[in-house]
mmCIF file of C-alpha atoms in Angstrom:
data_model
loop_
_atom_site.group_PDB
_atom_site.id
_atom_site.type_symbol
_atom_site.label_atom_id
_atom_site.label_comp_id
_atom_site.label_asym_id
_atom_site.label_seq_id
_atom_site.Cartn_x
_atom_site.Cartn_y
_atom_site.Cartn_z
ATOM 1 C CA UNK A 4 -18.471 15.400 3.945
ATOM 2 C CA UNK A 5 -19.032 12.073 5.977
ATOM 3 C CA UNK A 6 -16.888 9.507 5.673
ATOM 4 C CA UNK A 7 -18.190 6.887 2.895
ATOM 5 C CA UNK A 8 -17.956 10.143 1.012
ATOM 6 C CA UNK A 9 -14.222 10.838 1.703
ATOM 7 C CA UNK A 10 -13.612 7.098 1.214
ATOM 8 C CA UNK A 11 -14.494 7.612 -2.226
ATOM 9 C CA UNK A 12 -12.944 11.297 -2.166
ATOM 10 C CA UNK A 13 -9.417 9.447 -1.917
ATOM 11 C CA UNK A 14 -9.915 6.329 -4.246
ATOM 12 C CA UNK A 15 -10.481 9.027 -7.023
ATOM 13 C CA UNK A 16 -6.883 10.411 -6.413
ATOM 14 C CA UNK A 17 -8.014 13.770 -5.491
ATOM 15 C CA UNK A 18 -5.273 15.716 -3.929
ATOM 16 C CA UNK A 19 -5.302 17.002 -0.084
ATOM 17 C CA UNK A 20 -4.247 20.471 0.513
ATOM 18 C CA UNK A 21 -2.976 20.941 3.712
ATOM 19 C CA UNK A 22 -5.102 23.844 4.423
ATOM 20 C CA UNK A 23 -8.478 22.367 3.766
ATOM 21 C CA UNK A 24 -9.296 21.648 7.749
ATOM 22 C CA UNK A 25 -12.043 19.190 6.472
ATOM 23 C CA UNK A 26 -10.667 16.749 4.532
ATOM 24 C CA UNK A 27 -7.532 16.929 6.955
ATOM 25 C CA UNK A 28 -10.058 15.897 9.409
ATOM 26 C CA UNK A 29 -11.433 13.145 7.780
ATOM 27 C CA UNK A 30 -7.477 12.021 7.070
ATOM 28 C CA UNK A 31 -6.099 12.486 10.556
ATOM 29 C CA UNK A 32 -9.393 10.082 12.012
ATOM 30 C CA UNK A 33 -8.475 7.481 8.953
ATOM 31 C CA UNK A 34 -4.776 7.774 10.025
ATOM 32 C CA UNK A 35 -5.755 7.297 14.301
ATOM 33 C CA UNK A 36 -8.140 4.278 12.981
ATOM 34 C CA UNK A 37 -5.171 2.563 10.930
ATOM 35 C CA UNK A 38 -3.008 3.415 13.723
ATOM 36 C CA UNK A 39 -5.035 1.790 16.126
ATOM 37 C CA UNK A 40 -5.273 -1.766 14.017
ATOM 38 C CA UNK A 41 -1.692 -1.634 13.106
ATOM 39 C CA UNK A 42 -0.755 -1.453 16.632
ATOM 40 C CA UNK A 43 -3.321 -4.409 17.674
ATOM 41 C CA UNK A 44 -1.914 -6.260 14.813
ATOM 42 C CA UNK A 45 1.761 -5.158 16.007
ATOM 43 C CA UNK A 46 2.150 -5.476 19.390
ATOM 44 C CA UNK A 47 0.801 -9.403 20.468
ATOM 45 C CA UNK A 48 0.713 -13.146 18.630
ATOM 46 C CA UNK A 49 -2.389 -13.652 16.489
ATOM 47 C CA UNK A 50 -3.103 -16.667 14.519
ATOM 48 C CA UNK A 51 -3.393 -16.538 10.911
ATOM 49 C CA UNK A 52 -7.056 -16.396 10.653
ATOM 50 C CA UNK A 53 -6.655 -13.168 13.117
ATOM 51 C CA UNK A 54 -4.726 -11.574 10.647
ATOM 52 C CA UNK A 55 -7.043 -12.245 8.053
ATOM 53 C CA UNK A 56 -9.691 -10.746 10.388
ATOM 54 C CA UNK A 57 -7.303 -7.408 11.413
ATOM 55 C CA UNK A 58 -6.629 -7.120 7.578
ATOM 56 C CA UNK A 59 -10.088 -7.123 6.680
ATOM 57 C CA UNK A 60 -11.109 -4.660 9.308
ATOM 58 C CA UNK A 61 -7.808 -2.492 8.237
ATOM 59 C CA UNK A 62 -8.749 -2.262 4.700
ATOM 60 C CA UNK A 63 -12.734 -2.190 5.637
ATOM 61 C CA UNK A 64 -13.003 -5.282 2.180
ATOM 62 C CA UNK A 65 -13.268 -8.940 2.933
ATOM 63 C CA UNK A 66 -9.250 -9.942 2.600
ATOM 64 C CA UNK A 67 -9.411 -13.673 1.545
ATOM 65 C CA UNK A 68 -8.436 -16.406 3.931
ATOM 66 C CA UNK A 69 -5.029 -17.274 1.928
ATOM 67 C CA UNK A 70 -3.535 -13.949 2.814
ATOM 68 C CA UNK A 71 -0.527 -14.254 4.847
ATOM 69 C CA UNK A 72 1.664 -11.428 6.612
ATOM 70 C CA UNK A 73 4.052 -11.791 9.350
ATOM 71 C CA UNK A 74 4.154 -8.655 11.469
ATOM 72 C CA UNK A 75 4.832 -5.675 12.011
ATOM 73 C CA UNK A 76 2.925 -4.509 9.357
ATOM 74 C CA UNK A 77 2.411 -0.295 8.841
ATOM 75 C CA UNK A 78 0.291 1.927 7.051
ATOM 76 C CA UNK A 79 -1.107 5.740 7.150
ATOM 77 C CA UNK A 80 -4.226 5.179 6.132
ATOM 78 C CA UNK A 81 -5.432 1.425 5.736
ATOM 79 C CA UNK A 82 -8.514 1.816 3.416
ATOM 80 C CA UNK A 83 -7.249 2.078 0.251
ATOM 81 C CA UNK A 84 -5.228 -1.745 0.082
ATOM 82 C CA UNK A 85 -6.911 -4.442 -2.309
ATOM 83 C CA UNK A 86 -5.169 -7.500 -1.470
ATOM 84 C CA UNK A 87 -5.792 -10.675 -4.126
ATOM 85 C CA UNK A 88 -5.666 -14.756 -3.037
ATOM 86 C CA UNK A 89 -2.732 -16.187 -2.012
ATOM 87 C CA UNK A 90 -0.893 -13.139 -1.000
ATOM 88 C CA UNK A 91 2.302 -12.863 1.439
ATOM 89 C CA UNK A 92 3.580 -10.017 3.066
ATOM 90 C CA UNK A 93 6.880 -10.311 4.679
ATOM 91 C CA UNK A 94 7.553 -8.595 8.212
ATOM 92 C CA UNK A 95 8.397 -4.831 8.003
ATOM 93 C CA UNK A 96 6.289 -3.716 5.553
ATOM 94 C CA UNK A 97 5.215 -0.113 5.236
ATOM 95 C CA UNK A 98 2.033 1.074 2.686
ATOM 96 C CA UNK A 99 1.080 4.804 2.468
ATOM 97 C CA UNK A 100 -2.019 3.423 0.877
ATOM 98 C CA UNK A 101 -4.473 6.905 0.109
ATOM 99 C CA UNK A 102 -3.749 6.943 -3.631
ATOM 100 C CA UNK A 103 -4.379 3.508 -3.651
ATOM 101 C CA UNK A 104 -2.709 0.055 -3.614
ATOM 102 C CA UNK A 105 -3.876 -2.944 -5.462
ATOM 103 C CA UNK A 106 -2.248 -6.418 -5.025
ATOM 104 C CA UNK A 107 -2.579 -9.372 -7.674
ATOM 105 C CA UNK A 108 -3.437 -13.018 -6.926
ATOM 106 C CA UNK A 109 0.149 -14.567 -5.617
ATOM 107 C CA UNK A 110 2.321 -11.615 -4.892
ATOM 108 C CA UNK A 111 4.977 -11.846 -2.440
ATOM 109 C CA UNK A 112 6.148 -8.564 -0.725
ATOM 110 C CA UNK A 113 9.740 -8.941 0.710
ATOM 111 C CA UNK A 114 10.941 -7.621 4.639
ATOM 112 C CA UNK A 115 10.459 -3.939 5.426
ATOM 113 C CA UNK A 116 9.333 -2.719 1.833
ATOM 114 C CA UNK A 117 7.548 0.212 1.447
ATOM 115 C CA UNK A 118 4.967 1.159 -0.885
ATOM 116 C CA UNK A 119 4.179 5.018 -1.528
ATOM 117 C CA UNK A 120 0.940 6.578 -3.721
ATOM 118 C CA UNK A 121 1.409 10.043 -2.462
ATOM 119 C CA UNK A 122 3.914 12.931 -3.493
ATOM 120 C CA UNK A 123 3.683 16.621 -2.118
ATOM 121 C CA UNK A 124 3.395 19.511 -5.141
ATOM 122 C CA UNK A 125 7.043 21.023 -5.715
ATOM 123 C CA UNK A 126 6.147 24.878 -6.557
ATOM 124 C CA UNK A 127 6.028 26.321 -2.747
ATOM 125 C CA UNK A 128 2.687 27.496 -3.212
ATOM 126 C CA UNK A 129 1.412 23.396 -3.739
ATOM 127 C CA UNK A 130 4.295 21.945 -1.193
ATOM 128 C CA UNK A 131 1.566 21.447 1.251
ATOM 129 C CA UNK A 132 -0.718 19.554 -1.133
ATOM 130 C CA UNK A 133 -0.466 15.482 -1.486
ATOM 131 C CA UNK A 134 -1.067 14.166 -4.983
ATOM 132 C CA UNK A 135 -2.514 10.965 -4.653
ATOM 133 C CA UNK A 136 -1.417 7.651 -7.807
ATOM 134 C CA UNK A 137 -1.850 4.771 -7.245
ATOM 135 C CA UNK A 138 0.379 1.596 -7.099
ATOM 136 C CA UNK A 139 -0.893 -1.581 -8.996
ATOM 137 C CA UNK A 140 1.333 -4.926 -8.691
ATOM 138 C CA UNK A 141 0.188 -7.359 -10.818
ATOM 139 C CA UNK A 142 -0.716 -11.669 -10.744
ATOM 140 C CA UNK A 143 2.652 -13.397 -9.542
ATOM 141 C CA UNK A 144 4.831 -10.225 -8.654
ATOM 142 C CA UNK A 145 7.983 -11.036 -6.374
ATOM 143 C CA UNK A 146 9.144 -7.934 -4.484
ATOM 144 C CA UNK A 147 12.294 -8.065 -2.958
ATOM 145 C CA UNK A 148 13.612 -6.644 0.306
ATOM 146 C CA UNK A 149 14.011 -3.174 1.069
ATOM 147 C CA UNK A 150 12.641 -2.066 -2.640
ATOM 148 C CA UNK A 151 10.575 1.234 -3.031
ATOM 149 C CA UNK A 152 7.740 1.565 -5.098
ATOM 150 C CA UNK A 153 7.043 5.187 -5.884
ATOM 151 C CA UNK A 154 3.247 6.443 -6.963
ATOM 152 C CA UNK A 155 1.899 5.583 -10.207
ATOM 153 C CA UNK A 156 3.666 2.457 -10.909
ATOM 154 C CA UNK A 157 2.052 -0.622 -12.292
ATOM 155 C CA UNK A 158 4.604 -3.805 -12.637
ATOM 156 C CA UNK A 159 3.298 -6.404 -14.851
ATOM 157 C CA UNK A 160 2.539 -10.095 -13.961
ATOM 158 C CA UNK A 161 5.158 -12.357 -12.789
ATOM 159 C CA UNK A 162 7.701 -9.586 -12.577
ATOM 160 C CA UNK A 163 10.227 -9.238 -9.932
ATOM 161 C CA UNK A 164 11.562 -6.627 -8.164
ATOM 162 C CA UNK A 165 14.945 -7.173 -6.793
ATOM 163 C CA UNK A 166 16.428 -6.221 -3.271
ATOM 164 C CA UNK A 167 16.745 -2.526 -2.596
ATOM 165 C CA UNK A 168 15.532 -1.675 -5.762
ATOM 166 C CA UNK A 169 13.498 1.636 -6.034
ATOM 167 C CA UNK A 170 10.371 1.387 -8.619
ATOM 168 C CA UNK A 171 10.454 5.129 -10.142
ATOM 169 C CA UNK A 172 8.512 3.971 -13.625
ATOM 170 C CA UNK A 173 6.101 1.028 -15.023
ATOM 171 C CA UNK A 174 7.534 -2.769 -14.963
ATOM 172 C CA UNK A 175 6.524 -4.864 -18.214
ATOM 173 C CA UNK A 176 5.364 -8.247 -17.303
ATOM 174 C CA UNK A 177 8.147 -11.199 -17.016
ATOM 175 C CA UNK A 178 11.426 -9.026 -16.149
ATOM 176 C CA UNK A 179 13.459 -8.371 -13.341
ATOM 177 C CA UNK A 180 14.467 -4.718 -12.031
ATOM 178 C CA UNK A 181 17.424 -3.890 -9.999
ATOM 179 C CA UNK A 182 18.918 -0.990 -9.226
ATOM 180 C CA UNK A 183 18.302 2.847 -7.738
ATOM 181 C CA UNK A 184 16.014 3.916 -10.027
ATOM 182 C CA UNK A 185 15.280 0.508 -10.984
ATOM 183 C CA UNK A 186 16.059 -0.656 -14.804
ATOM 184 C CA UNK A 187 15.000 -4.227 -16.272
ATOM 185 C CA UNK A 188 18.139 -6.485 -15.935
ATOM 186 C CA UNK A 189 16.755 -9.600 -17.730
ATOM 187 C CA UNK A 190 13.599 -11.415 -18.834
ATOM 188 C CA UNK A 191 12.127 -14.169 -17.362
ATOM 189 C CA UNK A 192 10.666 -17.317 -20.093
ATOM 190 C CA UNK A 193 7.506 -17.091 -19.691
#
């Protein structure tokens, strides 16, 4: 399989067995690749037009010029992020992006939150195995610092996710969620 291929292989979800030596390949040069960026990204000052630029080469999609993050920034695998206008990541972040993560039009991500789309099979014989869901934030979405979003999860527009929280289900649009695993705590007037 060449790469385009695998590309595609991982925005479908499919899951990775760790014994299949040719997708875990393909993953392991994705991983060096994001490694690489991250660590240009990490490790000197760059304007914020650079990061635009490192972003877009990261994700391998045209990230628009409104995007702002302040570094360090991490991820595993860096193709799989769809970042909207008007974006702002906060320094610390951490994205294990293969199932997927897409970002609506004026989300702000809080300090060192992390985002996760993969989970591991729990029967012994499937431990091995990453199941790939995505995460989708929608327009507006505030996350707070040090909150967890686990894979599958979609929070609507204009929701917030407050400090520490950890995401374990859906968020309707216009609420708040607090708490470990996060529950809605109050609306927000729309």
């Amino acid at each position: 399989m060449d790469m385009e291929k695998f590309l595609e292989f991982c925005r479908e979800g499919n899951p990775i067995s760790g014994e299949d030596k040719e997708l875990h390949g393909l993953l392991t040069q994705c991983s060096y690749e994001a490694q690489r960026i991250t660590m240009e990204l990490n490790t000197s000052y760059h304007s914020k037009e650079e990061i635009v630029e490192i972003f877009s080469e990261l994700t391998g999609t045209e990230v628009d010029s409104s995007f702002m993050c302040f570094p360090p920034f991490y991820t595993d695998f860096g193709k799989n992020i769809n970042i909207g206008k008007n974006v702002f990541f906060n320094t610390g972040c951490s994205f294990q992006d293969r199932g997927g993560i897409h970002i609506g039009d004026g989300s702000l991500i809080g300090m060192n939150v992390t985002i996760a789309t993969l989970n591991h099979g729990l029967p012994l014989e499937t431990r091995n195995t990453t199941f790939a869901s995505p995460v989708t934030l929608g327009k507006n979405v505030w996350i707070g610092s040090n909150a967890t979003i686990l894979p599958g999860v979609t929070v609507g527009d204009n929701s917030v996710i407050a400090a520490g929280a950890v995401v374990t289900k859906d968020v309707p649009k216009n609420v708040v969620v607090a708490g470990v695993p996060a529950k809605v705590v109050k609306a927000i007037p729309e």
